[in-house]
Tab-separated table of C-alpha atoms and ligand atoms in Angstrom:
chain	number	residue	atom	x	y	z
A	1	UNK	CA	0.000	0.000	0.000
A	2	UNK	CA	1.035	3.630	-0.437
A	3	UNK	CA	1.144	5.251	2.954
A	4	UNK	CA	2.086	8.715	4.131
A	5	UNK	CA	3.089	9.505	7.678
A	6	UNK	CA	2.723	13.202	8.444
A	7	UNK	CA	4.808	14.435	11.350
A	8	UNK	CA	8.139	12.683	11.900
A	9	UNK	CA	8.745	13.218	15.613
A	10	UNK	CA	9.095	10.496	18.263
A	11	UNK	CA	5.907	8.861	17.001
A	12	UNK	CA	5.886	9.522	13.247
A	13	UNK	CA	9.508	8.718	12.412
A	14	UNK	CA	9.168	5.285	13.988
A	15	UNK	CA	5.728	4.705	12.502
A	16	UNK	CA	6.999	5.589	9.004
A	17	UNK	CA	9.943	3.206	9.298
A	18	UNK	CA	7.679	0.543	10.841
A	19	UNK	CA	5.131	0.761	8.016
A	20	UNK	CA	7.949	0.395	5.472
A	21	UNK	CA	9.234	-2.609	7.424
A	22	UNK	CA	5.768	-4.160	7.014
A	23	UNK	CA	6.330	-3.901	3.246
A	24	UNK	CA	4.430	-0.714	2.405
A	25	UNK	CA	5.672	2.171	0.254
A	26	UNK	CA	5.972	5.046	2.680
A	27	UNK	CA	6.434	8.789	2.400
A	28	UNK	CA	7.275	10.551	5.665
A	29	UNK	CA	6.407	14.250	5.723
A	30	UNK	CA	7.427	17.032	8.081
A	31	UNK	CA	7.599	20.837	7.968
A	32	UNK	CA	11.124	20.682	9.448
A	33	UNK	CA	13.474	20.546	6.439
A	34	UNK	CA	16.504	19.664	8.571
A	35	UNK	CA	14.719	16.697	10.118
A	36	UNK	CA	13.644	15.495	6.667
A	37	UNK	CA	17.209	15.804	5.403
A	38	UNK	CA	18.488	13.757	8.357
A	39	UNK	CA	15.822	11.079	7.971
A	40	UNK	CA	16.394	10.863	4.196
A	41	UNK	CA	20.033	10.053	4.842
A	42	UNK	CA	19.103	7.359	7.379
A	43	UNK	CA	19.814	9.348	10.536
A	44	UNK	CA	17.279	9.460	13.364
A	45	UNK	CA	16.779	13.066	14.571
A	46	UNK	CA	16.554	11.774	18.178
A	47	UNK	CA	17.881	8.857	20.210
A	48	UNK	CA	15.733	5.768	19.761
A	49	UNK	CA	17.354	2.319	19.929
A	50	UNK	CA	16.953	0.385	16.651
A	51	UNK	CA	15.514	3.290	14.656
A	52	UNK	CA	18.616	4.186	12.580
A	53	UNK	CA	18.946	0.554	11.447
A	54	UNK	CA	15.247	0.369	10.528
A	55	UNK	CA	15.467	3.639	8.582
A	56	UNK	CA	18.551	2.601	6.626
A	57	UNK	CA	17.227	-0.857	5.830
A	58	UNK	CA	13.988	0.505	4.398
A	59	UNK	CA	15.516	3.486	2.612
A	60	UNK	CA	17.922	1.150	0.802
A	61	UNK	CA	15.073	-1.207	-0.036
A	62	UNK	CA	13.404	1.792	-1.750
A	63	UNK	CA	10.284	1.598	0.427
A	64	UNK	CA	10.858	4.724	2.514
A	65	UNK	CA	11.189	8.322	1.335
A	66	UNK	CA	10.726	11.706	2.946
A	67	UNK	CA	9.420	15.106	1.883
A	68	UNK	CA	8.447	18.475	3.319
A	69	UNK	CA	5.469	18.820	1.004
A	70	UNK	CA	1.878	18.028	1.892
A	71	UNK	CA	1.128	18.276	-1.842
A	72	UNK	CA	3.541	15.361	-2.377
A	73	UNK	CA	1.752	13.534	0.435
A	74	UNK	CA	-1.673	14.093	-1.138
A	75	UNK	CA	-0.450	12.729	-4.466
A	76	UNK	CA	1.392	9.778	-2.934
A	77	UNK	CA	-0.846	8.181	-0.352
A	78	UNK	CA	-3.934	6.024	-0.183
A	79	UNK	CA	-3.688	6.102	3.602
A	80	UNK	CA	-2.454	9.218	5.420
A	81	UNK	CA	-1.404	8.871	9.041
A	82	UNK	CA	-1.406	12.061	11.132
A	83	UNK	CA	1.375	11.850	13.724
A	84	UNK	CA	1.966	15.493	14.658
A	85	UNK	CA	2.189	16.722	18.252
A	86	UNK	CA	-0.690	17.882	20.433
A	87	UNK	CA	1.214	19.802	23.126
A	88	UNK	CA	-0.337	21.601	26.063
A	89	UNK	CA	-1.861	24.878	24.869
A	90	UNK	CA	0.003	27.892	26.294
A	91	UNK	CA	-1.858	29.333	29.256
A	92	UNK	CA	-4.237	26.376	29.423
A	93	UNK	CA	-4.306	22.694	30.366
A	94	UNK	CA	-6.090	21.743	27.125
A	95	UNK	CA	-4.372	20.222	24.090
A	96	UNK	CA	-3.225	22.529	21.322
A	97	UNK	CA	-4.747	21.198	18.101
A	98	UNK	CA	-3.099	23.681	15.734
A	99	UNK	CA	-0.644	21.170	14.238
A	100	UNK	CA	-3.309	18.528	13.593
A	101	UNK	CA	-5.614	21.121	12.035
A	102	UNK	CA	-2.780	22.501	9.892
A	103	UNK	CA	-2.140	19.029	8.452
A	104	UNK	CA	-5.772	18.627	7.422
A	105	UNK	CA	-5.882	22.165	5.991
A	106	UNK	CA	-2.663	21.583	4.034
A	107	UNK	CA	-3.342	18.038	2.862
A	108	UNK	CA	-7.020	17.802	2.036
A	109	UNK	CA	-7.363	20.566	-0.625
A	110	UNK	CA	-4.589	18.780	-2.574
A	111	UNK	CA	-6.274	15.366	-2.628
A	112	UNK	CA	-7.231	14.031	-6.032
A	113	UNK	CA	-8.608	10.563	-5.200
A	114	UNK	CA	-10.445	8.745	-2.415
A	115	UNK	CA	-8.284	7.957	0.604
A	116	UNK	CA	-8.301	7.278	4.309
A	117	UNK	CA	-6.969	9.810	6.812
A	118	UNK	CA	-5.961	8.091	10.047
A	119	UNK	CA	-5.168	10.080	13.169
A	120	UNK	CA	-2.569	8.625	15.521
A	121	UNK	CA	-1.897	11.718	17.621
A	122	UNK	CA	-3.382	11.804	21.133
A	123	UNK	CA	-6.376	14.122	20.916
A	124	UNK	CA	-9.425	15.327	22.845
A	125	UNK	CA	-12.420	13.065	22.257
A	126	UNK	CA	-14.506	14.476	19.413
A	127	UNK	CA	-11.519	15.439	17.266
A	128	UNK	CA	-12.089	12.830	14.536
A	129	UNK	CA	-15.704	13.945	14.127
A	130	UNK	CA	-14.631	17.593	13.987
A	131	UNK	CA	-11.938	16.815	11.400
A	132	UNK	CA	-14.415	14.826	9.307
A	133	UNK	CA	-16.534	17.976	8.994
A	134	UNK	CA	-13.440	19.971	8.068
A	135	UNK	CA	-12.477	17.360	5.456
A	136	UNK	CA	-15.952	17.408	3.922
A	137	UNK	CA	-15.676	21.196	3.521
A	138	UNK	CA	-12.128	21.240	2.140
A	139	UNK	CA	-11.914	18.098	0.011
A	140	UNK	CA	-12.221	18.348	-3.771
A	141	UNK	CA	-13.044	14.615	-3.843
A	142	UNK	CA	-15.727	12.655	-2.040
A	143	UNK	CA	-14.971	9.402	-0.165
A	144	UNK	CA	-12.312	10.751	2.140
A	145	UNK	CA	-12.866	9.149	5.534
A	146	UNK	CA	-11.310	10.059	8.888
A	147	UNK	CA	-10.408	7.164	11.200
A	148	UNK	CA	-8.554	7.087	14.522
A	149	UNK	CA	-5.831	4.606	15.431
A	150	UNK	CA	-4.154	5.629	18.685
A	151	UNK	CA	-0.524	4.790	19.278
A	152	UNK	CA	0.705	3.319	22.548
A	153	UNK	CA	4.457	3.208	21.890
A	154	UNK	CA	6.928	3.965	24.643
A	155	UNK	CA	10.014	5.996	23.851
A	156	UNK	CA	13.077	3.805	24.165
A	157	UNK	CA	11.054	0.755	23.016
A	158	UNK	CA	9.313	2.469	20.129
A	159	UNK	CA	10.540	0.161	17.365
A	160	UNK	CA	9.435	-2.966	19.191
A	161	UNK	CA	6.145	-1.388	20.295
A	162	UNK	CA	5.393	-0.378	16.689
A	163	UNK	CA	6.181	-3.744	15.113
A	164	UNK	CA	4.911	-5.893	17.999
A	165	UNK	CA	2.195	-3.876	19.764
A	166	UNK	CA	0.135	-5.279	22.680
A	167	UNK	CA	-2.981	-4.450	20.709
A	168	UNK	CA	-4.227	-2.455	17.734
A	169	UNK	CA	-7.162	-0.130	18.267
A	170	UNK	CA	-8.974	1.444	15.339
A	171	UNK	CA	-11.960	3.776	15.305
A	172	UNK	CA	-13.771	3.803	11.966
A	173	UNK	CA	-17.021	4.959	10.412
A	174	UNK	CA	-17.262	2.335	7.632
A	175	UNK	CA	-16.426	-1.337	6.997
A	176	UNK	CA	-14.196	-0.190	4.115
A	177	UNK	CA	-11.975	1.833	6.460
A	178	UNK	CA	-11.755	-1.163	8.776
A	179	UNK	CA	-10.723	-3.390	5.859
A	180	UNK	CA	-8.079	-0.858	4.778
A	181	UNK	CA	-6.581	-0.738	8.269
A	182	UNK	CA	-6.572	-4.534	8.521
A	183	UNK	CA	-4.603	-4.531	5.260
A	184	UNK	CA	-2.177	-1.888	6.566
A	185	UNK	CA	-1.507	-3.973	9.679
A	186	UNK	CA	-1.792	-7.442	8.068
A	187	UNK	CA	1.811	-8.286	8.990
A	188	UNK	CA	1.113	-7.544	12.657
A	189	UNK	CA	-2.333	-9.152	12.752
A	190	UNK	CA	-0.863	-12.380	11.338
A	191	UNK	CA	1.069	-12.689	14.609
A	192	UNK	CA	-2.240	-12.894	16.512
A	193	UNK	CA	-2.148	-9.331	17.893
A	194	UNK	CA	-5.530	-8.357	19.420
A	195	UNK	CA	-7.422	-5.987	17.096
A	196	UNK	CA	-10.181	-3.816	18.508
A	197	UNK	CA	-12.328	-2.107	15.909
A	198	UNK	CA	-14.748	0.441	17.286
A	199	UNK	CA	-16.173	3.921	16.690
A	200	UNK	CA	-13.845	6.925	16.465
A	201	UNK	CA	-14.791	8.495	19.822
A	202	UNK	CA	-14.098	5.233	21.660
A	203	UNK	CA	-10.738	4.846	19.924
A	204	UNK	CA	-9.766	8.390	20.906
A	205	UNK	CA	-10.824	7.685	24.487
A	206	UNK	CA	-8.897	4.400	24.731
A	207	UNK	CA	-5.651	6.303	24.421
A	208	UNK	CA	-6.314	9.009	26.976
A	209	UNK	CA	-7.845	6.460	29.360
A	210	UNK	CA	-4.741	4.249	29.081
A	211	UNK	CA	-2.461	7.175	29.860
A	212	UNK	CA	-4.688	8.322	32.734
A	213	UNK	CA	-4.604	4.817	34.207
A	214	UNK	CA	-0.814	4.531	33.897
A	215	UNK	CA	-0.321	7.950	35.485
A	216	UNK	CA	-2.716	6.979	38.280
A	217	UNK	CA	-0.751	3.809	38.996
A	218	UNK	CA	2.503	5.757	39.291
A	219	UNK	CA	1.044	8.502	41.482
A	220	UNK	CA	-0.711	5.913	43.634
A	221	UNK	CA	2.537	4.173	44.519
A	222	UNK	CA	4.240	7.525	45.018
A	223	UNK	CA	1.505	8.673	47.405
A	224	UNK	CA	2.012	5.469	49.406
A	225	UNK	CA	5.739	6.167	49.228
A	226	UNK	CA	5.144	9.454	51.051
A	227	UNK	CA	3.357	7.580	53.842
A	228	UNK	CA	6.304	5.179	54.010
A	229	UNK	CA	8.676	8.137	54.380
A	230	UNK	CA	6.562	9.560	57.192
A	231	UNK	CA	6.567	6.340	59.250
A	232	UNK	CA	9.924	4.803	58.279
A	233	UNK	CA	8.369	1.996	56.228
A	234	UNK	CA	9.864	0.677	52.967
A	235	UNK	CA	8.058	1.266	49.659
A	236	UNK	CA	10.036	-1.358	47.699
A	237	UNK	CA	8.864	-4.534	49.461
A	238	UNK	CA	5.432	-2.910	49.725
A	239	UNK	CA	5.277	-2.404	45.919
A	240	UNK	CA	6.571	-5.934	45.325
A	241	UNK	CA	3.889	-7.349	47.606
A	242	UNK	CA	1.158	-5.352	45.836
A	243	UNK	CA	2.450	-6.397	42.429
A	244	UNK	CA	2.132	-10.099	43.218
A	245	UNK	CA	-1.622	-9.613	43.253
A	246	UNK	CA	-2.418	-10.440	39.631
A	247	UNK	CA	-5.308	-7.962	39.739
A	248	UNK	CA	-2.831	-5.164	40.440
A	249	UNK	CA	0.312	-6.330	38.622
A	250	UNK	CA	3.827	-5.022	39.178
A	251	UNK	CA	4.287	-2.841	36.090
A	252	UNK	CA	4.145	0.942	36.397
A	253	UNK	CA	4.404	0.553	40.134
A	254	UNK	CA	8.006	1.747	40.419
A	255	UNK	CA	8.112	4.415	43.140
A	256	UNK	CA	10.382	7.396	42.800
A	257	UNK	CA	10.510	10.814	41.236
A	258	UNK	CA	7.381	10.306	39.155
A	259	UNK	CA	6.484	10.649	35.528
A	260	UNK	CA	7.428	13.221	32.911
A	261	UNK	CA	7.857	13.305	29.157
A	262	UNK	CA	5.837	14.604	26.261
A	263	UNK	CA	2.782	12.420	26.917
A	264	UNK	CA	1.524	11.447	30.367
A	265	UNK	CA	1.624	14.892	32.059
A	266	UNK	CA	-0.025	16.861	29.275
A	267	UNK	CA	-2.404	14.048	28.331
A	268	UNK	CA	-3.981	13.779	31.791
A	269	UNK	CA	-4.370	17.560	31.930
A	270	UNK	CA	-5.949	17.655	28.470
A	271	UNK	CA	-8.268	14.756	29.382
A	272	UNK	CA	-9.562	16.650	32.404
A	273	UNK	CA	-9.876	19.872	30.388
A	274	UNK	CA	-11.946	18.031	27.770
A	275	UNK	CA	-14.141	16.414	30.437
A	276	UNK	CA	-14.754	19.882	31.919
A	277	UNK	CA	-15.723	21.183	28.470
A	278	UNK	CA	-18.200	18.326	28.252
A	279	UNK	CA	-19.616	19.268	31.668
A	280	UNK	CA	-18.421	16.073	33.383
A	281	UNK	CA	-15.139	17.307	34.828
A	282	UNK	CA	-16.291	16.375	38.354
A	283	UNK	CA	-15.817	12.664	37.609
A	284	UNK	CA	-12.232	13.145	36.528
A	285	UNK	CA	-11.033	15.646	39.130
A	286	UNK	CA	-8.906	12.851	40.640
A	287	UNK	CA	-6.577	13.445	37.686
A	288	UNK	CA	-5.757	16.835	39.191
A	289	UNK	CA	-4.561	14.998	42.322
A	290	UNK	CA	-2.591	12.525	40.222
A	291	UNK	CA	-0.828	15.474	38.602
A	292	UNK	CA	-0.272	17.226	41.944
A	293	UNK	CA	1.147	14.092	43.643
A	294	UNK	CA	3.482	13.711	40.668
A	295	UNK	CA	4.726	17.307	40.686
A	296	UNK	CA	5.100	17.170	44.465
A	297	UNK	CA	7.686	14.376	44.129
A	298	UNK	CA	10.043	16.911	42.584
A	299	UNK	CA	9.648	19.245	45.567
A	300	UNK	CA	10.133	16.252	47.912
A	301	UNK	CA	13.434	15.469	46.198
A	302	UNK	CA	14.591	19.088	46.605
A	303	UNK	CA	13.576	19.031	50.294
A	304	UNK	CA	15.383	15.726	50.882
A	305	UNK	CA	18.497	17.136	49.205
A	306	UNK	CA	18.359	20.234	51.371
A	307	UNK	CA	17.966	18.072	54.480
A	308	UNK	CA	20.908	15.869	53.484
A	309	UNK	CA	23.033	19.013	53.143
A	310	UNK	CA	22.137	20.193	56.635
A	311	UNK	CA	19.380	22.665	55.755
A	312	UNK	CA	20.791	24.930	53.032
A	313	UNK	CA	21.497	24.536	49.327
A	314	UNK	CA	23.351	27.844	49.029
A	315	UNK	CA	26.731	27.395	47.275
A	316	UNK	CA	26.650	23.617	47.677
A	317	UNK	CA	28.044	21.469	44.874
A	318	UNK	CA	25.517	18.939	43.668
A	319	UNK	CA	25.972	16.194	41.065
A	320	UNK	CA	22.878	15.103	39.160
A	321	UNK	CA	22.730	11.739	37.417
A	322	UNK	CA	20.292	11.936	34.519
A	323	UNK	CA	18.621	14.627	32.431
A	324	UNK	CA	16.269	12.657	30.150
A	325	UNK	CA	12.704	12.180	31.412
A	326	UNK	CA	13.418	8.450	31.483
A	327	UNK	CA	16.278	6.139	30.470
A	328	UNK	CA	16.869	5.054	26.851
A	329	UNK	CA	15.654	8.405	25.596
A	330	UNK	CA	17.158	11.813	24.878
A	331	UNK	CA	13.774	13.448	25.400
A	332	UNK	CA	13.834	16.130	28.103
A	333	UNK	CA	10.243	17.338	27.773
A	334	UNK	CA	8.857	17.838	31.288
A	335	UNK	CA	11.842	15.934	32.669
A	336	UNK	CA	11.563	15.421	36.450
A	337	UNK	CA	15.379	15.260	36.638
A	338	UNK	CA	15.902	18.644	34.999
A	339	UNK	CA	13.066	20.185	36.949
A	340	UNK	CA	14.786	19.147	40.211
A	341	UNK	CA	18.229	20.241	38.950
A	342	UNK	CA	16.885	23.675	37.999
A	343	UNK	CA	15.104	24.061	41.353
A	344	UNK	CA	18.323	23.243	43.244
A	345	UNK	CA	20.211	25.779	41.164
A	346	UNK	CA	17.538	28.408	41.801
A	347	UNK	CA	18.145	27.875	45.544
A	348	UNK	CA	21.803	28.748	45.111
A	349	UNK	CA	23.355	25.301	44.584
A	350	UNK	CA	26.042	24.705	41.947
A	351	UNK	CA	24.601	21.871	39.904
A	352	UNK	CA	26.344	19.700	37.337
A	353	UNK	CA	24.239	17.261	35.315
A	354	UNK	CA	25.326	14.050	33.602
A	355	UNK	CA	23.360	12.164	30.976
A	356	UNK	CA	24.602	9.659	28.394
A	357	UNK	CA	22.282	10.873	25.607
A	358	UNK	CA	20.244	13.920	26.565
A	359	UNK	CA	22.834	16.618	27.321
A	360	UNK	CA	22.355	18.452	24.040
A	361	UNK	CA	18.576	18.653	24.443
A	362	UNK	CA	18.952	19.498	28.140
A	363	UNK	CA	21.273	22.378	27.324
A	364	UNK	CA	18.652	23.737	24.914
A	365	UNK	CA	15.941	23.554	27.574
A	366	UNK	CA	17.990	24.630	30.636
A	367	UNK	CA	21.027	26.536	29.322
A	368	UNK	CA	22.054	27.825	32.760
A	369	UNK	CA	22.870	24.356	34.179
A	370	UNK	CA	26.326	22.772	33.830
A	371	UNK	CA	26.560	19.521	31.913
A	372	UNK	CA	28.957	16.692	31.258
A	373	UNK	CA	28.806	13.423	29.362
A	374	UNK	CA	31.683	11.954	31.410
A	375	UNK	CA	30.371	10.239	34.469
A	376	UNK	CA	33.520	10.715	36.587
A	377	UNK	CA	33.377	14.472	35.923
A	378	UNK	CA	29.933	14.859	37.428
A	379	UNK	CA	31.133	13.376	40.721
A	380	UNK	CA	34.264	15.552	41.037
A	381	UNK	CA	33.986	17.702	44.157
A	382	UNK	CA	30.305	16.929	44.745
A	383	UNK	CA	28.939	17.314	48.258
A	384	UNK	CA	25.757	15.491	47.309
A	385	UNK	CA	24.780	13.284	44.362
A	386	UNK	CA	21.208	12.857	43.156
A	387	UNK	CA	20.205	9.850	41.043
A	388	UNK	CA	17.276	11.231	39.050
A	389	UNK	CA	17.018	9.180	35.814
A	390	UNK	CA	17.571	5.449	36.083
A	391	UNK	CA	19.958	4.771	33.183
A	392	UNK	CA	21.243	1.187	33.277
A	393	UNK	CA	24.842	2.410	33.370
A	394	UNK	CA	24.268	4.065	36.762
A	395	UNK	CA	23.566	0.639	38.259
A	396	UNK	CA	27.058	-0.425	37.251
A	397	UNK	CA	28.837	2.520	38.908
A	398	UNK	CA	31.605	1.657	41.372
A	399	UNK	CA	30.818	3.553	44.602
A	400	UNK	CA	34.259	2.804	46.075
A	401	UNK	CA	35.988	4.523	43.144
A	402	UNK	CA	33.498	7.402	43.108
A	403	UNK	CA	34.028	8.107	46.788
A	404	UNK	CA	37.598	9.146	45.883
A	405	UNK	CA	36.217	11.827	43.516
A	406	UNK	CA	33.540	13.469	45.644
A	407	UNK	CA	33.919	15.875	48.551
A	408	UNK	CA	31.257	13.989	50.503
A	409	UNK	CA	30.042	10.431	49.698
A	410	UNK	CA	26.377	11.218	50.003
A	411	UNK	CA	23.674	10.154	47.522
A	412	UNK	CA	19.905	10.394	47.121
A	413	UNK	CA	18.422	7.599	44.999
A	414	UNK	CA	15.235	9.170	43.678
A	415	UNK	CA	14.553	6.241	41.327
A	416	UNK	CA	15.112	3.308	43.670
A	417	UNK	CA	17.208	1.332	41.213
A	418	UNK	CA	20.648	1.548	42.838
A	419	UNK	CA	21.914	-1.252	45.066
A	420	UNK	CA	21.948	0.953	48.150
A	421	UNK	CA	23.464	-1.730	50.415
A	422	UNK	CA	26.439	-1.849	48.052
A	423	UNK	CA	26.785	1.960	48.180
A	424	UNK	CA	26.485	1.983	51.966
A	425	UNK	CA	29.105	-0.775	52.237
A	426	UNK	CA	31.449	1.478	50.213
A	427	UNK	CA	31.043	4.214	52.815
A	428	UNK	CA	28.283	6.294	51.254
A	429	UNK	CA	25.452	7.931	53.165
A	430	UNK	CA	22.376	6.935	51.179
A	431	UNK	CA	18.768	8.119	51.183
A	432	UNK	CA	16.209	6.603	48.820
A	433	UNK	CA	12.729	8.032	48.205
A	434	UNK	CA	10.134	6.088	50.153
A	435	UNK	CA	12.735	3.971	51.969
A	436	UNK	CA	13.948	4.224	55.525
A	437	UNK	CA	17.046	6.353	56.167
A	438	UNK	CA	19.840	5.112	58.352
B	1	UDX	C1	3.823	6.853	27.633
B	1	UDX	C2	2.915	5.617	27.520
B	1	UDX	O1	3.512	4.474	28.124
B	1	UDX	C3	2.641	5.306	26.076
B	1	UDX	O2	1.767	4.205	25.958
B	1	UDX	C4	2.047	6.519	25.432
B	1	UDX	O3	1.868	6.276	24.086
B	1	UDX	C5	2.922	7.743	25.625
B	1	UDX	O4	3.209	7.933	26.992
B	1	UDX	P1	6.431	7.310	27.370
B	1	UDX	O5	6.137	8.747	27.646
B	1	UDX	O6	7.384	6.963	26.286
B	1	UDX	O7	5.071	6.535	27.045
B	1	UDX	O8	7.035	6.719	28.704
B	1	UDX	P2	6.711	5.541	29.731
B	1	UDX	O9	7.693	4.472	29.603
B	1	UDX	O10	5.287	5.163	29.689
B	1	UDX	O11	7.029	6.306	31.103
B	1	UDX	C6	6.320	7.495	31.435
B	1	UDX	C7	6.889	8.141	32.655
B	1	UDX	O12	6.516	7.423	33.812
B	1	UDX	C8	8.408	8.233	32.697
B	1	UDX	O13	8.767	9.528	33.193
B	1	UDX	C9	8.807	7.154	33.680
B	1	UDX	O14	10.015	7.454	34.327
B	1	UDX	C10	7.646	7.185	34.639
B	1	UDX	N1	7.405	5.931	35.354
B	1	UDX	C11	7.059	4.809	34.667
B	1	UDX	C12	7.481	5.888	36.747
B	1	UDX	O15	7.785	6.909	37.387
B	1	UDX	N2	7.209	4.729	37.395
B	1	UDX	C13	6.852	3.600	36.730
B	1	UDX	O16	6.588	2.571	37.378
B	1	UDX	C14	6.787	3.638	35.327
């Protein structure tokens, strides 16, 4: 099939390469000429394990091309996937739909034959219906349908999640659109992947409900973590014990600094904003608490750091491990790690941040912080170290060696993934969020 993927960010670039891998002829489209140039030469514009290989393989097979032109897209595709961002609207908690709308306004007047437009972006419920009206007004041809097919990929695992998803969800308004999407995903459906075909509003809601549930799970365990801190109990065995209950499950129950990134935080806010617009905000107000518990973790980390330094952050040298919002990503959007680092700096601390992949993006977002990509450098002279993003390589650090570099062997594990007994045995004073101090 001839498929276009419009928007080549964290979602679209992987989706384009994934569709080509399934054997389709794919045109990826973006307004960012530099990004298109990078992708055309087989370079991923962001860090995503496995993506460069997938791009190169499919570009050389002749199945994957890129363009900046929506006119090219209109001519090329029988199925057009919309993968542009829906960030938080400035000054509001609602989603900003300007990029999605711009795609429809730029694509549809150029269409010359029937096709299927499939939204993948995370949107307020009702968007597909609204876009269908817009399409009917703008399209020079009839038989252009709007479907919704939410994406559940996780950054860092995006290639695997695209090619081997847990489930496929499609919202359609005709059997023909359903048949087209089954054909698009035939390679995945052959593997027995669950396929849920429903109406467009339900498909839109599946995505925001999934993100709201995941965020709730994380904030739930973090709220319990605060109770643990208050009474000297230990959140890790508690979470393990909860997770053994098959009805609860152990995933997304990792206590620590909480969630960030370009999806969960803004998606729960936009979900609540949409519910309020619909007059049923009352039922979803718990999402405001989920958000508040999450943001509060960052303040808790700053308070713990201040306490570990004897009550003042002024002129103290602090090493921060991690800048990305989570490991295996260079994405720093709403990064809890950088938010804490910036808060410490604003209280007068001298902060140096290490990250294996995200330093360049971090520098763009927080230019006033100091950065290094050498792990030994971040420890040099530090009076306190904060472990804020749980990169695998931090688990392999040698605390005995690092204690020779720091001014004080003192660490806060805000992600609960370090072997704190090992660090303590090497002479470090260790605090971990939600775990008893010593
Ligand atoms: C998320 C959803 O998982 C995905 O389905 C959706 O499409 C987009 O949003 P992503 O933002 O890539 O994906 O990250 P994810 O791996 O889900 O983690 C989200 C955040 O939660 C990260 O900041 C992570 O550190 C945090 N997290 C996750 C926890 O704090 N504790 C956990 O137990 C799990």
